[in-house]
């Protein structure tokens, strides 16, 4: 602008009209460094000049065009100027840079509107990005978006999964409210990734994507009808069920709350079978030489679906003793057909008596031979046609009878006198079989001799205390080849001189404990007992013992309840402790409160089991902390305890350990593979290992874990990829099937199948195959077997870590990971309340103890009990680092673990803690 050449305030004018603006300058934005043009057009106009920010623009900067309006004959003038970015940036006024037109005519001047000129821009970062949300179906979704600062203001557009959202086409969506996106009622289709797009004339910007998940909480379906009473008569139960499918939970929605199954008691009337009354008197003799008598089924009559009386309700017989006349003829003149019939009856009676005599003779000879020799059996083998468990029917015969192979129906595993599984063939003069009661229904404690070419099942026979007191037992001698024995309902059964002896095997360890406390460990079982310092009064000591019952538990399951761990006894029961002790019991459940309802049970002095508490229960009598593989229990009294679980849904999982053992079989060309599927507890596996050591078996592959679901589907075990020209397996026996109930309700009993392989030549010393263990509609595990069948060439696989085998009982300070002096300081610090509440509650929270805190509140020193629980959980790792970090986070200690373990701990007992894993 050149202010030195001021334009005249007025120009001489002639009669006419004032200028009328046909085009006024518009607001404009400078993009980057590009100048903008402001235009102005007026009629009639002799001159037009721009005035910017109150100052005239030099006339040399104007570009003017002049024309004539044909309709009016008036002069039209159009003028434009350019405004640069530098001009706008150099202006520092109270308002934006502006320009306006001033037009002259003969009558005077006219001014246009002011047009502002601004530099356009758009910043990069959004002032508020939309945030992801999880909302229930039909809930409201509000996504906030504040675009970046810009001139002109940015326009906002929403994208869903990179596609623009048109709110005009969907009445459920509103994008007009202050750039926010509002979905009034969320639908499943509204789940997706949402992005806020901001744009003006300069640039476009994208916000961070926000993920919206529309979830559906599960809802119960209607109850089914009540089932029939489960017993035919008497007191039973009936149930009804419902499913979480109305609707089913989707996209992380909550599962239905409450029980899926309800049970009520029911009483059904017992059926009464009918019974005959006594016969009536004979009727008078009829013309047909017969008289009748009758009886009625009324003593009692059949009721409630009972059976009607069997037999005839009337009978007749001749009533004249041969004096009656038929067809007007004396009886002795009639053809003697009846006499011949009587002769036939006498003949048949004589033959029957002869058969009975022969049978009595055979029975007498059989009994005599039994008293002089051993038992023998015939085996009817159904494995030729059935691919699963083979069923064998046993009957006593003379010694030396040959094996009878025959096809039969699919075995019924519920028959109480049926032995299922192939049997190992031993020398005819020394053949033994132990009943497989652990896998099938209870059988009498017998031992029979058997011939067979196929072997399945073995059990555990030897059990010993850790003080060297082994249970006595008799096993076959004089034969180094592997025997196949079966653990029968926690008893080792055998016969010697026709007598039966059964023993209940158990593991036991003891230690003498006093006021200093200590730790008692059952090696390789996962079972341990922690006696805290001061739990036993001073100047007194007790011989504390731990007993683990192996075999069938005395805990009888109720309904769908199953045993999840071993039955553990600690004692003596008359010991009185002043602070709770910690008992650790392993379990095989996959911990999930939505799928399991787990209880702690205790056996009373009368031998009955009672529930102590549920894992989700709040109680001050005891405390249970459930870790993935073990349960740590704080108790005040010794006794026998066990963990039982009730599956709430079909997704409940028991973890099984799958292990494969092998050994040379009875024949030098035979090799036996034994596949075990046992509950994933160390004690259950130790039972198998103990039995296999007695058998001469060798672990062929590292055991693997299999998740077994409570969906009622069976378990299939098969042998695959056997080298066809080196080995062979009996036809139709490469796959065996175990019913669901045998696996699910195993009650810690070893369950296994055995496969008998045969080499074509003795030169074959290597075995390669696969063992597939799978649950129908569930998980599977495949074990790759690559082994030498020769003992001296086979690699040894470690079965147990021996970390706790050397010291079953530890007493005094060396039994604890936390030195006693440090423990006292922690208790003194955290037992004292402060302004923020009980500090021991913070200590519990940092150690993942968030439930049933009322139990600790009743203790004289809550912190000491929490540390006892920490000791029980960390008996193997002794992770003091995590404990020190927890203390530092609380803010009650300012020293690091190095200070705790090296500089602050100078006491003698620190040497003990270093021995325990520091």
PDB file of N, CA and C in Angstrom, residues 146-223:
ATOM      1  N   UNK A 146     -12.710 -35.302  19.167  1.00  0.00           N
ATOM      2  CA  UNK A 146     -12.428 -33.872  19.068  1.00  0.00           C
ATOM      3  C   UNK A 146     -11.304 -33.714  18.057  1.00  0.00           C
ATOM      4  N   UNK A 147     -11.634 -33.175  16.874  1.00  0.00           N
ATOM      5  CA  UNK A 147     -10.642 -33.135  15.785  1.00  0.00           C
ATOM      6  C   UNK A 147      -9.508 -32.168  16.104  1.00  0.00           C
ATOM      7  N   UNK A 148      -8.442 -32.233  15.333  1.00  0.00           N
ATOM      8  CA  UNK A 148      -7.325 -31.296  15.550  1.00  0.00           C
ATOM      9  C   UNK A 148      -7.758 -29.857  15.275  1.00  0.00           C
ATOM     10  N   UNK A 149      -7.026 -28.937  15.884  1.00  0.00           N
ATOM     11  CA  UNK A 149      -7.283 -27.514  15.632  1.00  0.00           C
ATOM     12  C   UNK A 149      -6.927 -27.191  14.193  1.00  0.00           C
ATOM     13  N   UNK A 150      -7.763 -26.360  13.530  1.00  0.00           N
ATOM     14  CA  UNK A 150      -7.494 -26.007  12.146  1.00  0.00           C
ATOM     15  C   UNK A 150      -8.287 -24.806  11.702  1.00  0.00           C
ATOM     16  N   UNK A 151      -7.822 -24.175  10.608  1.00  0.00           N
ATOM     17  CA  UNK A 151      -8.512 -23.058   9.947  1.00  0.00           C
ATOM     18  C   UNK A 151      -8.567 -23.395   8.470  1.00  0.00           C
ATOM     19  N   UNK A 152      -9.764 -23.496   7.927  1.00  0.00           N
ATOM     20  CA  UNK A 152     -11.063 -23.466   8.602  1.00  0.00           C
ATOM     21  C   UNK A 152     -11.251 -24.717   9.464  1.00  0.00           C
ATOM     22  N   UNK A 153     -12.282 -24.682  10.317  1.00  0.00           N
ATOM     23  CA  UNK A 153     -12.525 -25.814  11.210  1.00  0.00           C
ATOM     24  C   UNK A 153     -12.727 -27.089  10.399  1.00  0.00           C
ATOM     25  N   UNK A 154     -12.147 -28.181  10.936  1.00  0.00           N
ATOM     26  CA  UNK A 154     -12.195 -29.445  10.197  1.00  0.00           C
ATOM     27  C   UNK A 154     -13.601 -30.038  10.233  1.00  0.00           C
ATOM     28  N   UNK A 155     -13.949 -30.690   9.138  1.00  0.00           N
ATOM     29  CA  UNK A 155     -15.197 -31.454   9.071  1.00  0.00           C
ATOM     30  C   UNK A 155     -14.884 -32.890   9.489  1.00  0.00           C
ATOM     31  N   UNK A 156     -15.813 -33.522  10.230  1.00  0.00           N
ATOM     32  CA  UNK A 156     -15.594 -34.863  10.779  1.00  0.00           C
ATOM     33  C   UNK A 156     -16.453 -35.872  10.045  1.00  0.00           C
ATOM     34  N   UNK A 157     -15.811 -36.983   9.714  1.00  0.00           N
ATOM     35  CA  UNK A 157     -16.521 -38.106   9.094  1.00  0.00           C
ATOM     36  C   UNK A 157     -16.100 -39.380   9.836  1.00  0.00           C
ATOM     37  N   UNK A 158     -17.029 -40.303  10.048  1.00  0.00           N
ATOM     38  CA  UNK A 158     -16.744 -41.548  10.769  1.00  0.00           C
ATOM     39  C   UNK A 158     -16.641 -42.707   9.785  1.00  0.00           C
ATOM     40  N   UNK A 159     -15.668 -43.579  10.064  1.00  0.00           N
ATOM     41  CA  UNK A 159     -15.490 -44.802   9.274  1.00  0.00           C
ATOM     42  C   UNK A 159     -15.684 -46.013  10.180  1.00  0.00           C
ATOM     43  N   UNK A 160     -16.316 -47.023   9.648  1.00  0.00           N
ATOM     44  CA  UNK A 160     -16.426 -48.318  10.335  1.00  0.00           C
ATOM     45  C   UNK A 160     -15.779 -49.373   9.447  1.00  0.00           C
ATOM     46  N   UNK A 161     -14.728 -49.980   9.968  1.00  0.00           N
ATOM     47  CA  UNK A 161     -13.974 -50.968   9.188  1.00  0.00           C
ATOM     48  C   UNK A 161     -13.589 -50.386   7.831  1.00  0.00           C
ATOM     49  N   UNK A 162     -13.136 -49.120   7.867  1.00  0.00           N
ATOM     50  CA  UNK A 162     -12.643 -48.377   6.693  1.00  0.00           C
ATOM     51  C   UNK A 162     -13.742 -48.018   5.702  1.00  0.00           C
ATOM     52  N   UNK A 163     -15.011 -48.195   6.050  1.00  0.00           N
ATOM     53  CA  UNK A 163     -16.122 -47.815   5.194  1.00  0.00           C
ATOM     54  C   UNK A 163     -16.840 -46.632   5.827  1.00  0.00           C
ATOM     55  N   UNK A 164     -17.189 -45.583   5.022  1.00  0.00           N
ATOM     56  CA  UNK A 164     -17.875 -44.410   5.596  1.00  0.00           C
ATOM     57  C   UNK A 164     -19.238 -44.791   6.182  1.00  0.00           C
ATOM     58  N   UNK A 165     -19.588 -44.093   7.263  1.00  0.00           N
ATOM     59  CA  UNK A 165     -20.877 -44.298   7.914  1.00  0.00           C
ATOM     60  C   UNK A 165     -21.824 -43.195   7.460  1.00  0.00           C
ATOM     61  N   UNK A 166     -22.975 -43.582   6.937  1.00  0.00           N
ATOM     62  CA  UNK A 166     -23.989 -42.625   6.499  1.00  0.00           C
ATOM     63  C   UNK A 166     -25.137 -42.669   7.487  1.00  0.00           C
ATOM     64  N   UNK A 167     -25.213 -41.661   8.346  1.00  0.00           N
ATOM     65  CA  UNK A 167     -26.269 -41.642   9.353  1.00  0.00           C
ATOM     66  C   UNK A 167     -27.637 -41.411   8.743  1.00  0.00           C
ATOM     67  N   UNK A 168     -27.687 -40.923   7.514  1.00  0.00           N
ATOM     68  CA  UNK A 168     -28.983 -40.717   6.862  1.00  0.00           C
ATOM     69  C   UNK A 168     -29.639 -42.029   6.479  1.00  0.00           C
ATOM     70  N   UNK A 169     -28.833 -43.068   6.303  1.00  0.00           N
ATOM     71  CA  UNK A 169     -29.385 -44.360   5.919  1.00  0.00           C
ATOM     72  C   UNK A 169     -29.650 -45.267   7.114  1.00  0.00           C
ATOM     73  N   UNK A 170     -29.218 -44.887   8.276  1.00  0.00           N
ATOM     74  CA  UNK A 170     -29.420 -45.704   9.478  1.00  0.00           C
ATOM     75  C   UNK A 170     -29.907 -44.787  10.595  1.00  0.00           C
ATOM     76  N   UNK A 171     -31.180 -44.902  10.926  1.00  0.00           N
ATOM     77  CA  UNK A 171     -31.758 -44.035  11.947  1.00  0.00           C
ATOM     78  C   UNK A 171     -31.200 -44.327  13.335  1.00  0.00           C
ATOM     79  N   UNK A 172     -30.535 -45.494  13.495  1.00  0.00           N
ATOM     80  CA  UNK A 172     -29.993 -45.856  14.808  1.00  0.00           C
ATOM     81  C   UNK A 172     -28.673 -45.146  15.105  1.00  0.00           C
ATOM     82  N   UNK A 173     -28.106 -44.489  14.085  1.00  0.00           N
ATOM     83  CA  UNK A 173     -26.792 -43.854  14.224  1.00  0.00           C
ATOM     84  C   UNK A 173     -26.947 -42.355  14.058  1.00  0.00           C
ATOM     85  N   UNK A 174     -26.299 -41.593  14.945  1.00  0.00           N
ATOM     86  CA  UNK A 174     -26.320 -40.130  14.897  1.00  0.00           C
ATOM     87  C   UNK A 174     -24.887 -39.636  14.991  1.00  0.00           C
ATOM     88  N   UNK A 175     -24.468 -38.857  13.981  1.00  0.00           N
ATOM     89  CA  UNK A 175     -23.105 -38.312  13.966  1.00  0.00           C
ATOM     90  C   UNK A 175     -23.107 -36.789  14.016  1.00  0.00           C
ATOM     91  N   UNK A 176     -24.226 -36.193  14.356  1.00  0.00           N
ATOM     92  CA  UNK A 176     -24.336 -34.728  14.303  1.00  0.00           C
ATOM     93  C   UNK A 176     -23.977 -34.050  15.614  1.00  0.00           C
ATOM     94  N   UNK A 177     -23.941 -34.777  16.686  1.00  0.00           N
ATOM     95  CA  UNK A 177     -23.771 -34.163  18.004  1.00  0.00           C
ATOM     96  C   UNK A 177     -22.292 -33.928  18.309  1.00  0.00           C
ATOM     97  N   UNK A 178     -21.814 -32.710  18.000  1.00  0.00           N
ATOM     98  CA  UNK A 178     -20.470 -32.275  18.391  1.00  0.00           C
ATOM     99  C   UNK A 178     -19.402 -33.288  17.973  1.00  0.00           C
ATOM    100  N   UNK A 179     -19.490 -33.754  16.747  1.00  0.00           N
ATOM    101  CA  UNK A 179     -18.537 -34.687  16.135  1.00  0.00           C
ATOM    102  C   UNK A 179     -18.569 -36.080  16.760  1.00  0.00           C
ATOM    103  N   UNK A 180     -19.423 -36.337  17.726  1.00  0.00           N
ATOM    104  CA  UNK A 180     -19.476 -37.644  18.373  1.00  0.00           C
ATOM    105  C   UNK A 180     -20.323 -38.606  17.563  1.00  0.00           C
ATOM    106  N   UNK A 181     -20.024 -39.900  17.739  1.00  0.00           N
ATOM    107  CA  UNK A 181     -20.807 -40.955  17.094  1.00  0.00           C
ATOM    108  C   UNK A 181     -21.684 -41.600  18.173  1.00  0.00           C
ATOM    109  N   UNK A 182     -22.987 -41.598  17.942  1.00  0.00           N
ATOM    110  CA  UNK A 182     -23.932 -42.153  18.911  1.00  0.00           C
ATOM    111  C   UNK A 182     -24.716 -43.259  18.228  1.00  0.00           C
ATOM    112  N   UNK A 183     -24.653 -44.462  18.821  1.00  0.00           N
ATOM    113  CA  UNK A 183     -25.481 -45.590  18.376  1.00  0.00           C
ATOM    114  C   UNK A 183     -26.493 -45.834  19.489  1.00  0.00           C
ATOM    115  N   UNK A 184     -27.748 -45.590  19.201  1.00  0.00           N
ATOM    116  CA  UNK A 184     -28.766 -45.588  20.252  1.00  0.00           C
ATOM    117  C   UNK A 184     -28.964 -46.972  20.856  1.00  0.00           C
ATOM    118  N   UNK A 185     -29.082 -48.001  20.052  1.00  0.00           N
ATOM    119  CA  UNK A 185     -29.260 -49.375  20.528  1.00  0.00           C
ATOM    120  C   UNK A 185     -28.253 -50.266  19.810  1.00  0.00           C
ATOM    121  N   UNK A 186     -27.296 -50.781  20.576  1.00  0.00           N
ATOM    122  CA  UNK A 186     -26.216 -51.566  19.976  1.00  0.00           C
ATOM    123  C   UNK A 186     -26.750 -52.887  19.442  1.00  0.00           C
ATOM    124  N   UNK A 187     -26.265 -53.235  18.250  1.00  0.00           N
ATOM    125  CA  UNK A 187     -26.570 -54.520  17.629  1.00  0.00           C
ATOM    126  C   UNK A 187     -25.274 -55.290  17.453  1.00  0.00           C
ATOM    127  N   UNK A 188     -25.398 -56.605  17.259  1.00  0.00           N
ATOM    128  CA  UNK A 188     -24.191 -57.404  17.050  1.00  0.00           C
ATOM    129  C   UNK A 188     -23.424 -56.912  15.836  1.00  0.00           C
ATOM    130  N   UNK A 189     -24.151 -56.437  14.821  1.00  0.00           N
ATOM    131  CA  UNK A 189     -23.491 -55.950  13.610  1.00  0.00           C
ATOM    132  C   UNK A 189     -22.732 -54.650  13.840  1.00  0.00           C
ATOM    133  N   UNK A 190     -22.957 -53.991  14.980  1.00  0.00           N
ATOM    134  CA  UNK A 190     -22.247 -52.745  15.255  1.00  0.00           C
ATOM    135  C   UNK A 190     -20.843 -52.986  15.795  1.00  0.00           C
ATOM    136  N   UNK A 191     -20.476 -54.222  16.051  1.00  0.00           N
ATOM    137  CA  UNK A 191     -19.100 -54.512  16.479  1.00  0.00           C
ATOM    138  C   UNK A 191     -18.149 -54.224  15.330  1.00  0.00           C
ATOM    139  N   UNK A 192     -17.037 -53.596  15.614  1.00  0.00           N
ATOM    140  CA  UNK A 192     -16.068 -53.300  14.568  1.00  0.00           C
ATOM    141  C   UNK A 192     -15.064 -52.266  15.033  1.00  0.00           C
ATOM    142  N   UNK A 193     -14.230 -51.820  14.082  1.00  0.00           N
ATOM    143  CA  UNK A 193     -13.206 -50.807  14.340  1.00  0.00           C
ATOM    144  C   UNK A 193     -13.688 -49.468  13.784  1.00  0.00           C
ATOM    145  N   UNK A 194     -13.778 -48.465  14.643  1.00  0.00           N
ATOM    146  CA  UNK A 194     -14.296 -47.154  14.256  1.00  0.00           C
ATOM    147  C   UNK A 194     -13.149 -46.148  14.240  1.00  0.00           C
ATOM    148  N   UNK A 195     -13.157 -45.284  13.192  1.00  0.00           N
ATOM    149  CA  UNK A 195     -12.115 -44.275  13.008  1.00  0.00           C
ATOM    150  C   UNK A 195     -12.767 -42.936  12.741  1.00  0.00           C
ATOM    151  N   UNK A 196     -12.229 -41.899  13.368  1.00  0.00           N
ATOM    152  CA  UNK A 196     -12.716 -40.529  13.166  1.00  0.00           C
ATOM    153  C   UNK A 196     -11.822 -39.853  12.127  1.00  0.00           C
ATOM    154  N   UNK A 197     -12.431 -39.330  11.037  1.00  0.00           N
ATOM    155  CA  UNK A 197     -11.690 -38.644   9.972  1.00  0.00           C
ATOM    156  C   UNK A 197     -11.981 -37.149  10.048  1.00  0.00           C
ATOM    157  N   UNK A 198     -10.923 -36.336  10.126  1.00  0.00           N
ATOM    158  CA  UNK A 198     -11.060 -34.876  10.147  1.00  0.00           C
ATOM    159  C   UNK A 198     -10.394 -34.316   8.896  1.00  0.00           C
ATOM    160  N   UNK A 199     -11.070 -33.363   8.208  1.00  0.00           N
ATOM    161  CA  UNK A 199     -10.524 -32.831   6.956  1.00  0.00           C
ATOM    162  C   UNK A 199     -10.971 -31.375   6.782  1.00  0.00           C
ATOM    163  N   UNK A 200     -10.082 -30.557   6.219  1.00  0.00           N
ATOM    164  CA  UNK A 200     -10.436 -29.214   5.739  1.00  0.00           C
ATOM    165  C   UNK A 200      -9.730 -29.005   4.407  1.00  0.00           C
ATOM    166  N   UNK A 201      -9.650 -27.747   3.950  1.00  0.00           N
ATOM    167  CA  UNK A 201      -9.100 -27.496   2.613  1.00  0.00           C
ATOM    168  C   UNK A 201      -7.609 -27.755   2.557  1.00  0.00           C
ATOM    169  N   UNK A 202      -6.969 -27.943   3.719  1.00  0.00           N
ATOM    170  CA  UNK A 202      -5.520 -28.123   3.746  1.00  0.00           C
ATOM    171  C   UNK A 202      -5.144 -29.607   3.719  1.00  0.00           C
ATOM    172  N   UNK A 203      -5.744 -30.405   4.634  1.00  0.00           N
ATOM    173  CA  UNK A 203      -5.307 -31.796   4.775  1.00  0.00           C
ATOM    174  C   UNK A 203      -6.423 -32.623   5.404  1.00  0.00           C
ATOM    175  N   UNK A 204      -6.126 -33.953   5.530  1.00  0.00           N
ATOM    176  CA  UNK A 204      -6.995 -34.905   6.209  1.00  0.00           C
ATOM    177  C   UNK A 204      -6.207 -35.555   7.333  1.00  0.00           C
ATOM    178  N   UNK A 205      -6.878 -35.852   8.429  1.00  0.00           N
ATOM    179  CA  UNK A 205      -6.247 -36.514   9.565  1.00  0.00           C
ATOM    180  C   UNK A 205      -7.125 -37.689  10.007  1.00  0.00           C
ATOM    181  N   UNK A 206      -6.440 -38.798  10.450  1.00  0.00           N
ATOM    182  CA  UNK A 206      -7.132 -39.992  10.951  1.00  0.00           C
ATOM    183  C   UNK A 206      -6.829 -40.156  12.434  1.00  0.00           C
ATOM    184  N   UNK A 207      -7.851 -40.457  13.171  1.00  0.00           N
ATOM    185  CA  UNK A 207      -7.665 -40.728  14.597  1.00  0.00           C
ATOM    186  C   UNK A 207      -7.218 -42.175  14.799  1.00  0.00           C
ATOM    187  N   UNK A 208      -6.895 -42.513  16.041  1.00  0.00           N
ATOM    188  CA  UNK A 208      -6.648 -43.910  16.396  1.00  0.00           C
ATOM    189  C   UNK A 208      -7.958 -44.683  16.281  1.00  0.00           C
ATOM    190  N   UNK A 209      -7.863 -45.930  15.842  1.00  0.00           N
ATOM    191  CA  UNK A 209      -9.070 -46.744  15.708  1.00  0.00           C
ATOM    192  C   UNK A 209      -9.550 -47.195  17.090  1.00  0.00           C
ATOM    193  N   UNK A 210     -10.852 -47.205  17.245  1.00  0.00           N
ATOM    194  CA  UNK A 210     -11.480 -47.659  18.494  1.00  0.00           C
ATOM    195  C   UNK A 210     -12.267 -48.926  18.196  1.00  0.00           C
ATOM    196  N   UNK A 211     -11.969 -49.988  18.958  1.00  0.00           N
ATOM    197  CA  UNK A 211     -12.652 -51.265  18.766  1.00  0.00           C
ATOM    198  C   UNK A 211     -13.893 -51.326  19.647  1.00  0.00           C
ATOM    199  N   UNK A 212     -15.004 -51.548  19.024  1.00  0.00           N
ATOM    200  CA  UNK A 212     -16.277 -51.673  19.735  1.00  0.00           C
ATOM    201  C   UNK A 212     -16.710 -53.129  19.686  1.00  0.00           C
ATOM    202  N   UNK A 213     -16.946 -53.710  20.859  1.00  0.00           N
ATOM    203  CA  UNK A 213     -17.411 -55.085  20.964  1.00  0.00           C
ATOM    204  C   UNK A 213     -18.801 -55.077  21.591  1.00  0.00           C
ATOM    205  N   UNK A 214     -19.747 -55.584  20.868  1.00  0.00           N
ATOM    206  CA  UNK A 214     -21.106 -55.725  21.394  1.00  0.00           C
ATOM    207  C   UNK A 214     -21.256 -57.166  21.879  1.00  0.00           C
ATOM    208  N   UNK A 215     -21.389 -57.329  23.170  1.00  0.00           N
ATOM    209  CA  UNK A 215     -21.445 -58.674  23.724  1.00  0.00           C
ATOM    210  C   UNK A 215     -22.861 -59.028  24.164  1.00  0.00           C
ATOM    211  N   UNK A 216     -23.047 -60.323  24.299  1.00  0.00           N
ATOM    212  CA  UNK A 216     -24.345 -60.850  24.713  1.00  0.00           C
ATOM    213  C   UNK A 216     -24.123 -61.685  25.965  1.00  0.00           C
ATOM    214  N   UNK A 217     -24.741 -61.299  27.051  1.00  0.00           N
ATOM    215  CA  UNK A 217     -24.691 -62.120  28.253  1.00  0.00           C
ATOM    216  C   UNK A 217     -25.593 -63.330  28.087  1.00  0.00           C
ATOM    217  N   UNK A 218     -25.111 -64.447  28.617  1.00  0.00           N
ATOM    218  CA  UNK A 218     -25.884 -65.681  28.482  1.00  0.00           C
ATOM    219  C   UNK A 218     -27.180 -65.630  29.274  1.00  0.00           C
ATOM    220  N   UNK A 219     -28.143 -66.334  28.769  1.00  0.00           N
ATOM    221  CA  UNK A 219     -29.437 -66.444  29.447  1.00  0.00           C
ATOM    222  C   UNK A 219     -29.879 -67.891  29.489  1.00  0.00           C
ATOM    223  N   UNK A 220     -30.535 -68.242  30.567  1.00  0.00           N
ATOM    224  CA  UNK A 220     -30.959 -69.632  30.732  1.00  0.00           C
ATOM    225  C   UNK A 220     -32.135 -69.958  29.817  1.00  0.00           C
ATOM    226  N   UNK A 221     -32.116 -71.154  29.321  1.00  0.00           N
ATOM    227  CA  UNK A 221     -33.287 -71.671  28.628  1.00  0.00           C
ATOM    228  C   UNK A 221     -34.322 -72.104  29.662  1.00  0.00           C
ATOM    229  N   UNK A 222     -35.462 -72.530  29.195  1.00  0.00           N
ATOM    230  CA  UNK A 222     -36.481 -73.027  30.111  1.00  0.00           C
ATOM    231  C   UNK A 222     -36.029 -74.366  30.688  1.00  0.00           C
ATOM    232  N   UNK A 223     -36.487 -74.650  31.880  1.00  0.00           N
ATOM    233  CA  UNK A 223     -36.166 -75.933  32.495  1.00  0.00           C
ATOM    234  C   UNK A 223     -36.800 -77.064  31.698  1.00  0.00           C
TER     235      UNK A 223
END
